[in-house]
PDB file of C-alpha atoms in Angstrom:
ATOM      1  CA  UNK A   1       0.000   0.000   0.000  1.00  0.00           C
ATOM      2  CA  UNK A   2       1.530   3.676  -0.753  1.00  0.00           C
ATOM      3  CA  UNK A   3       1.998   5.879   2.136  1.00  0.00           C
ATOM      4  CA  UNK A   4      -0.581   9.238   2.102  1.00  0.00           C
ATOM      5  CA  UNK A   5       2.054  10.894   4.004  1.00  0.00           C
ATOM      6  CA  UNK A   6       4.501  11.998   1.096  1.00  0.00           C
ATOM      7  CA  UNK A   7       3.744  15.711   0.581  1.00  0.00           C
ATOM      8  CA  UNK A   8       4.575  18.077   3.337  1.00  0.00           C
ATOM      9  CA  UNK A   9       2.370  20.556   3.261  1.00  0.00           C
ATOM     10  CA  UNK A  10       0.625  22.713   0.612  1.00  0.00           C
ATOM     11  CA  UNK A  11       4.102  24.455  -0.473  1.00  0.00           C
ATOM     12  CA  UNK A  12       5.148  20.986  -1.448  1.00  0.00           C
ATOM     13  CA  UNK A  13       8.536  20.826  -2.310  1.00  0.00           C
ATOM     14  CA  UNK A  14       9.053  24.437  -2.625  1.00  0.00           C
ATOM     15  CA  UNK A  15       8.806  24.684   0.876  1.00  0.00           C
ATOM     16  CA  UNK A  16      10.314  20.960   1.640  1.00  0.00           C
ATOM     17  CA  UNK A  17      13.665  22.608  -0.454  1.00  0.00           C
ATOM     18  CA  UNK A  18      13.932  25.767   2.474  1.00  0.00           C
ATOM     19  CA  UNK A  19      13.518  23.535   5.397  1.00  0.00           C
ATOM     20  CA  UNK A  20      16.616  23.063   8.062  1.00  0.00           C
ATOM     21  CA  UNK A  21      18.734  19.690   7.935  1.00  0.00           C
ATOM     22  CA  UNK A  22      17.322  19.394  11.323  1.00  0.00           C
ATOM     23  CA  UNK A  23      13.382  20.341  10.144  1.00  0.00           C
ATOM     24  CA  UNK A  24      13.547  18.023   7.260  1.00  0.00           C
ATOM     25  CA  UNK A  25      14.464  15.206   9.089  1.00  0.00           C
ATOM     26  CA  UNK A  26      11.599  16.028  11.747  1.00  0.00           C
ATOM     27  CA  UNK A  27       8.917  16.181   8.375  1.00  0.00           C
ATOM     28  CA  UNK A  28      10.546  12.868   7.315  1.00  0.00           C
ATOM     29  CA  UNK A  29      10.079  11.313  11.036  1.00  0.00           C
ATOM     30  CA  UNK A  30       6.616  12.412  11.521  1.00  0.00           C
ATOM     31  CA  UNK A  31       5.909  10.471   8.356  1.00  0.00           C
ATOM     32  CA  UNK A  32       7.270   7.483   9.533  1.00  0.00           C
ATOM     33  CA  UNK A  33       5.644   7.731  13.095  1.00  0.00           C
ATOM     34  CA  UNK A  34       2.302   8.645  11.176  1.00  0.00           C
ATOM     35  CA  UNK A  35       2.631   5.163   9.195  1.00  0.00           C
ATOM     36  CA  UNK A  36       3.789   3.233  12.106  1.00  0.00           C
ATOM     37  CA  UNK A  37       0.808   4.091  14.215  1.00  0.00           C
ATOM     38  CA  UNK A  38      -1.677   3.251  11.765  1.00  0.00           C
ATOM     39  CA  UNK A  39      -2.402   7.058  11.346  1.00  0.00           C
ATOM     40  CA  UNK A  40      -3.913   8.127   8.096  1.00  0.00           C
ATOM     41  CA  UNK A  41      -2.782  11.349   8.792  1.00  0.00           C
ATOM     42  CA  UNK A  42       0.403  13.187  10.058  1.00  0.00           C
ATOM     43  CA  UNK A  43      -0.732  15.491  12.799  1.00  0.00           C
ATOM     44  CA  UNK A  44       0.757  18.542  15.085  1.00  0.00           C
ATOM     45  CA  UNK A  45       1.264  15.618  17.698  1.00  0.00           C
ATOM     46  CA  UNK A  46       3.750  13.425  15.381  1.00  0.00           C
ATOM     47  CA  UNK A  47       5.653  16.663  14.417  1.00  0.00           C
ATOM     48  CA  UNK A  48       6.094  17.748  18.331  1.00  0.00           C
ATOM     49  CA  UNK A  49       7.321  14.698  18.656  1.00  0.00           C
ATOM     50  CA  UNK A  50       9.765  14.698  16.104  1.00  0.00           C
ATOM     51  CA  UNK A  51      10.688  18.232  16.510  1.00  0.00           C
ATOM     52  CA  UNK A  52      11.379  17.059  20.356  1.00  0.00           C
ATOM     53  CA  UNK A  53      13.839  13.974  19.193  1.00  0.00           C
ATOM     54  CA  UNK A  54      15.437  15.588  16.225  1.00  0.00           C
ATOM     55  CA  UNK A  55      16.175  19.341  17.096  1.00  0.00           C
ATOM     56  CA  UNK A  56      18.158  20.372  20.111  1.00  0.00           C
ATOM     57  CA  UNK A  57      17.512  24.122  20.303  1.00  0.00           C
ATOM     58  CA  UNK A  58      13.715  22.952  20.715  1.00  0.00           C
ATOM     59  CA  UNK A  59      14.489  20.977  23.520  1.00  0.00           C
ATOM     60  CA  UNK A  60      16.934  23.917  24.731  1.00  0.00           C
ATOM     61  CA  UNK A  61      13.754  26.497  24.504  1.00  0.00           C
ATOM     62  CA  UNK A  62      11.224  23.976  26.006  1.00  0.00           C
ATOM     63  CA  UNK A  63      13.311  22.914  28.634  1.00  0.00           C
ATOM     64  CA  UNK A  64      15.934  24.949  29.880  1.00  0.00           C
ATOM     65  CA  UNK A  65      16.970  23.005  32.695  1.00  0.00           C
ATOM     66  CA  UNK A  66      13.580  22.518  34.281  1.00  0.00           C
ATOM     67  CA  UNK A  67      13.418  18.862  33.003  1.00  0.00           C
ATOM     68  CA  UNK A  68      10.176  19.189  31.279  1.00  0.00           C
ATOM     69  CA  UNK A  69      11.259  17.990  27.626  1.00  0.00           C
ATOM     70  CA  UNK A  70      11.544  14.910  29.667  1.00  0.00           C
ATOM     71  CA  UNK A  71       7.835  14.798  31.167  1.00  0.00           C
ATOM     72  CA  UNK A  72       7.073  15.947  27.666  1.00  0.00           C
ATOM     73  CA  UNK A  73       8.434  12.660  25.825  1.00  0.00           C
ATOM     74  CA  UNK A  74       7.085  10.758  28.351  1.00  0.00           C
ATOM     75  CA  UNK A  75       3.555  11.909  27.251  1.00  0.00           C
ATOM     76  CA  UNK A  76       4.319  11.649  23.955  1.00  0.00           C
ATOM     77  CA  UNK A  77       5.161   7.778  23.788  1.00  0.00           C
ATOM     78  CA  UNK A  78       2.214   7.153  25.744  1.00  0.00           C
ATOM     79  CA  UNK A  79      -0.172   7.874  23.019  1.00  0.00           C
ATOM     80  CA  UNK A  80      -0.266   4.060  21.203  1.00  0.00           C
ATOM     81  CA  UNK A  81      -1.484   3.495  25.284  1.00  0.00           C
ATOM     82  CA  UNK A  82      -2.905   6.043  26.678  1.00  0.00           C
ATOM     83  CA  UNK A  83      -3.865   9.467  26.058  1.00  0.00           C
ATOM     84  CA  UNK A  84      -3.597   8.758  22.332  1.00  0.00           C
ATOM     85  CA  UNK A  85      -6.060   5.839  22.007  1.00  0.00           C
ATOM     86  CA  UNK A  86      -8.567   8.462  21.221  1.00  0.00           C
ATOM     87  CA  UNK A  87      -7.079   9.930  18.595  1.00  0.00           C
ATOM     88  CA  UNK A  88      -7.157   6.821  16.656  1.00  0.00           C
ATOM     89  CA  UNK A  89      -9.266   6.676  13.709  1.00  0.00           C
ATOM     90  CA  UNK A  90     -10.399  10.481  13.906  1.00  0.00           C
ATOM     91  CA  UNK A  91      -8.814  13.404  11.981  1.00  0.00           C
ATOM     92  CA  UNK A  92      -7.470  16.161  13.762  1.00  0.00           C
ATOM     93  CA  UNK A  93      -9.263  19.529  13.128  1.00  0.00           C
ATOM     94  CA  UNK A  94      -8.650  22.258  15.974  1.00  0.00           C
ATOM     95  CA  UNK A  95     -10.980  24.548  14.359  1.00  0.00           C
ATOM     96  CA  UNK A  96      -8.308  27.201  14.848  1.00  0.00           C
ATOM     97  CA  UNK A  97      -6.937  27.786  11.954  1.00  0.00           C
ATOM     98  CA  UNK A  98      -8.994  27.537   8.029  1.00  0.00           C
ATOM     99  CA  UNK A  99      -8.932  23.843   6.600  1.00  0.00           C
ATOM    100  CA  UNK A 100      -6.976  23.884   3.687  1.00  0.00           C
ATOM    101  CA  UNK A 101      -9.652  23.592   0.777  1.00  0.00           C
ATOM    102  CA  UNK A 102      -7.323  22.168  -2.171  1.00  0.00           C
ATOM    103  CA  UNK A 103      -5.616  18.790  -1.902  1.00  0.00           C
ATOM    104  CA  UNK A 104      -2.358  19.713  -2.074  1.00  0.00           C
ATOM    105  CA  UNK A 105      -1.637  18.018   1.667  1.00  0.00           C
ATOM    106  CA  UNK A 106      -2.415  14.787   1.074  1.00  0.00           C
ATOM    107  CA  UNK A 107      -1.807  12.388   4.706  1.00  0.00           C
ATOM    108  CA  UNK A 108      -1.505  15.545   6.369  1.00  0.00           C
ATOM    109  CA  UNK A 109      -4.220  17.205   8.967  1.00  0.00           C
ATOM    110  CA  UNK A 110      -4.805  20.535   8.384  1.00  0.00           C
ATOM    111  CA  UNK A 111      -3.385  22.165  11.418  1.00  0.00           C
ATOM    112  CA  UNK A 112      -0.306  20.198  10.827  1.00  0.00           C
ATOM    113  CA  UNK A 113      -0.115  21.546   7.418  1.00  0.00           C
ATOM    114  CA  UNK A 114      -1.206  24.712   8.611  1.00  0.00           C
ATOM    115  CA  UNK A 115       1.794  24.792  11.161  1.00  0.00           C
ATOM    116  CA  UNK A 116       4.321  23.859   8.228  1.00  0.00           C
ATOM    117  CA  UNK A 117       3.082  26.921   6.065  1.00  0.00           C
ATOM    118  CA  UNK A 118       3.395  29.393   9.182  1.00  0.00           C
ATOM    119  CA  UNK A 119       6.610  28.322  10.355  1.00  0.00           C
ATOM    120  CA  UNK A 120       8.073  28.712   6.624  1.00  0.00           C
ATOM    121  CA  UNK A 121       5.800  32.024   6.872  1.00  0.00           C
ATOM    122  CA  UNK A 122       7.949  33.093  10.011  1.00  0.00           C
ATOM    123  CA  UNK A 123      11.117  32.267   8.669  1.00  0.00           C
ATOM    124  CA  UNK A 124      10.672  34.572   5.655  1.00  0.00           C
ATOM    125  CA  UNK A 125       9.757  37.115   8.371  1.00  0.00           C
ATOM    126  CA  UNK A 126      12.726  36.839   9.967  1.00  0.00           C
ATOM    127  CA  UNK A 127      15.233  36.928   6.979  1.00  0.00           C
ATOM    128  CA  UNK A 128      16.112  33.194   7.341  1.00  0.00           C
ATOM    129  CA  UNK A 129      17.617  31.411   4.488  1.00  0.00           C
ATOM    130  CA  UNK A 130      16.103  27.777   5.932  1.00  0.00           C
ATOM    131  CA  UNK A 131      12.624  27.038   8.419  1.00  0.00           C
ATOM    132  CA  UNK A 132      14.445  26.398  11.759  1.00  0.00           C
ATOM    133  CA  UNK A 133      13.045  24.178  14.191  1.00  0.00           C
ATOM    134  CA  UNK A 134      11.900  26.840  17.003  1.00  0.00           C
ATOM    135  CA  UNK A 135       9.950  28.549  13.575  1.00  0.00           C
ATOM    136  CA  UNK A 136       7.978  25.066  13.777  1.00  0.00           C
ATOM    137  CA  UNK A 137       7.554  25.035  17.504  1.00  0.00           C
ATOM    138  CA  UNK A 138       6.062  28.880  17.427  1.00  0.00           C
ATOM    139  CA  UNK A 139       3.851  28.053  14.702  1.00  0.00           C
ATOM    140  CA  UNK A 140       2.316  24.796  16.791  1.00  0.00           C
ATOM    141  CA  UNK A 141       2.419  27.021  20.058  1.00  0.00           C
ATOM    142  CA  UNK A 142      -0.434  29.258  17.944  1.00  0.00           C
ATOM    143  CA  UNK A 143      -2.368  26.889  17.606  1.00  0.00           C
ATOM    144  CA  UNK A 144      -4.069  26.063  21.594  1.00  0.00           C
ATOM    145  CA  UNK A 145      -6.450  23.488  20.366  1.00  0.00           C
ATOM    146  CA  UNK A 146      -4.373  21.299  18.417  1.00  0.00           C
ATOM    147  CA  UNK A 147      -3.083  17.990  19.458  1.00  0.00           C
ATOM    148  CA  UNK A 148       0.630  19.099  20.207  1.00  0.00           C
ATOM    149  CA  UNK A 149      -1.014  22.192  22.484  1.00  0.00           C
ATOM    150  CA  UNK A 150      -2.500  19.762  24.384  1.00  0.00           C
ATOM    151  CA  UNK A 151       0.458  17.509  25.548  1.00  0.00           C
ATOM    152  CA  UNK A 152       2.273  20.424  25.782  1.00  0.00           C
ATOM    153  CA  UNK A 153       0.007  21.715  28.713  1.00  0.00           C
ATOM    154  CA  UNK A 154       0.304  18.257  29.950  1.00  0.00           C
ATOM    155  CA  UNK A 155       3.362  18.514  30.483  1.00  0.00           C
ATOM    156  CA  UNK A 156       2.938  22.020  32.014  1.00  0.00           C
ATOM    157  CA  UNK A 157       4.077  24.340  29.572  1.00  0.00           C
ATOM    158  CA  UNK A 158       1.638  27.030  28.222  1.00  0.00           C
ATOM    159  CA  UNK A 159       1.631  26.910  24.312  1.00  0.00           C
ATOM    160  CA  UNK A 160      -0.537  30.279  24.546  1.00  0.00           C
ATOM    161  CA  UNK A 161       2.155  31.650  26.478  1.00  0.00           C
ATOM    162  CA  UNK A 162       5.097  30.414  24.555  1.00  0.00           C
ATOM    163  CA  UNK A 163       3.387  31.880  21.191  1.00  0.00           C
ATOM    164  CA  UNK A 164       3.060  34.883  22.816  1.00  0.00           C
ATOM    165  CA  UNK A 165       6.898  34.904  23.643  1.00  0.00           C
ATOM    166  CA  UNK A 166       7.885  34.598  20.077  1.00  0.00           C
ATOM    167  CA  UNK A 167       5.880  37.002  18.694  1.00  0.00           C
ATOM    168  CA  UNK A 168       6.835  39.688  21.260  1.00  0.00           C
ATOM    169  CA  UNK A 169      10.366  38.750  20.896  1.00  0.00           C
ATOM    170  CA  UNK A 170       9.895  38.648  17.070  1.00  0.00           C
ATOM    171  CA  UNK A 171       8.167  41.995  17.139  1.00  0.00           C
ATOM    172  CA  UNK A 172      11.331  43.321  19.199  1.00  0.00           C
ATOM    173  CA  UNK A 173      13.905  41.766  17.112  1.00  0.00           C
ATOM    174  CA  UNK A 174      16.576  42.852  14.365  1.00  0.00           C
ATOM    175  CA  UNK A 175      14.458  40.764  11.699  1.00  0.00           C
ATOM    176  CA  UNK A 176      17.668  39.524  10.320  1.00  0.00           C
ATOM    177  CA  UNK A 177      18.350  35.483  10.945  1.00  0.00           C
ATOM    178  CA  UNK A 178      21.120  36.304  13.521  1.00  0.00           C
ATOM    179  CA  UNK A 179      18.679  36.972  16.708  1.00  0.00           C
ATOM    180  CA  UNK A 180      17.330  33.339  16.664  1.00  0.00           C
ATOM    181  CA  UNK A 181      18.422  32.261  19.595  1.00  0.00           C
ATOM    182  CA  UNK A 182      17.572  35.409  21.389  1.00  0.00           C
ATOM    183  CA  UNK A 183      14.203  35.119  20.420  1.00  0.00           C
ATOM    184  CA  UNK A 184      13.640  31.219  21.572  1.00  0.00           C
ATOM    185  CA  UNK A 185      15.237  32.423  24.998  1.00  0.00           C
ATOM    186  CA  UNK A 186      12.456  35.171  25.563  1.00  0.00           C
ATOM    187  CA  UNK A 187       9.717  32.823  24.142  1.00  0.00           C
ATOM    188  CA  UNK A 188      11.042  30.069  27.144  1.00  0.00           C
ATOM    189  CA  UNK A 189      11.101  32.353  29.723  1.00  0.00           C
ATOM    190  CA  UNK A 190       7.448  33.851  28.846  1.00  0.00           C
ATOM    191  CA  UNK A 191       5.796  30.227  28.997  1.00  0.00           C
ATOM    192  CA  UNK A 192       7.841  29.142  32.271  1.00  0.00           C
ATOM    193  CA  UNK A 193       7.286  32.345  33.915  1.00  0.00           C
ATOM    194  CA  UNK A 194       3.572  32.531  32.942  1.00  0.00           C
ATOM    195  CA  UNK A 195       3.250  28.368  33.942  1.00  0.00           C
ATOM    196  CA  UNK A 196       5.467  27.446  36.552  1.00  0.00           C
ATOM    197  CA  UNK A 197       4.254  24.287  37.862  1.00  0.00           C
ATOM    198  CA  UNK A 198       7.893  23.522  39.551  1.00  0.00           C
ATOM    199  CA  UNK A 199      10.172  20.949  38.790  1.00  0.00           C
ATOM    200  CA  UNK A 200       8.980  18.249  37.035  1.00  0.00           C
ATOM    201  CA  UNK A 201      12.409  15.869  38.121  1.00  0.00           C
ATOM    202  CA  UNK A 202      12.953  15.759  42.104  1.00  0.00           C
TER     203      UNK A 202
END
């Protein structure tokens, strides 16, 4: 049987071509979880979780030293088990964003694709050559009813707060590719700061 889970979103390769080493290899994982779950659909959940394993300034911004990457993963591999089971069979929709009306994201639900497009939207914004990983993780923090919102607040971390970190930072910043890093660091300490549930690791 093919995979549905070839195309990445509805910028297709155009937008496959500008994505990070790191970001393509988190697209090309969240296939592969997708079709090892049985899912007929990639969703924001798969590409947290890919973004998690794949990219370590994600894990730098989500964690910073508060061990909550960890409770995060945890979460994360639960869902063939646990949280997840009822997600099976259904199509993720949050309802936040427009569903895409064309067919050009085949095996992909629309907030995932959604997320792809905005985080490639973001990197333009900032005068970035190549989608970064943290562009990803802003674009799925937007979103507070999708799948990856939820484990994130499962794991105690405030996706509205964390998208509202990166776009003040954003708003702040030099809009050249250099303040990256500056940026994730203000987004972390917005959704810690505005969520601090303590540590998750005694």
């Amino acid at each position: 049987m093919q995979s549905r889970t070839r195309d990445i979103g509805p910028a297709g390769t155009a937008c496959e071509d500008r994505l990070s080493v790191e970001l393509a290899s988190v697209v090309a994982g969240a296939r592969r979880r997708a079709v090892r779950d049985g899912d007929r659909q990639v969703d924001t959940a798969h590409l947290l979780h890919t973004l998690l394993e794949a990219d370590p300034e994600t894990r730098r911004v989500l964690d910073g030293g508060t061990g909550r990457v960890v409770r995060l993963l945890g979460y994360l591999v639960q869902r063939a088990i646990g949280y997840g089971l009822r997600w099976s069979g259904t199509a993720e929709d949050s309802g936040a964003l427009p569903v895409l009306a064309d067919s050009r994201a085949p095996g992909w639900s629309p907030p995932a694709a959604a997320a792809l497009e905005r985080a490639y939207a973001r990197a333009r914004a900032r005068g970035a050559g190549r989608v970064a990983g943290v562009d990803l993780l802003a674009a799925l923090a937007r979103d507070r009813d999708c799948r990856a919102a939820e484990v994130l607040r499962r794991a105690g971390i405030d996706p509205g707060a964390l998208a509202t970190g990166f776009d003040g930072a954003h708003d702040h910043g030099s809009g050249s590719g250099g303040g990256g890093h500056g940026r994730a660091e203000t987004a972390r300490r917005t959704a810690m700061s505005e969520r601090d549930d303590g540590p998750v690791i005694g």
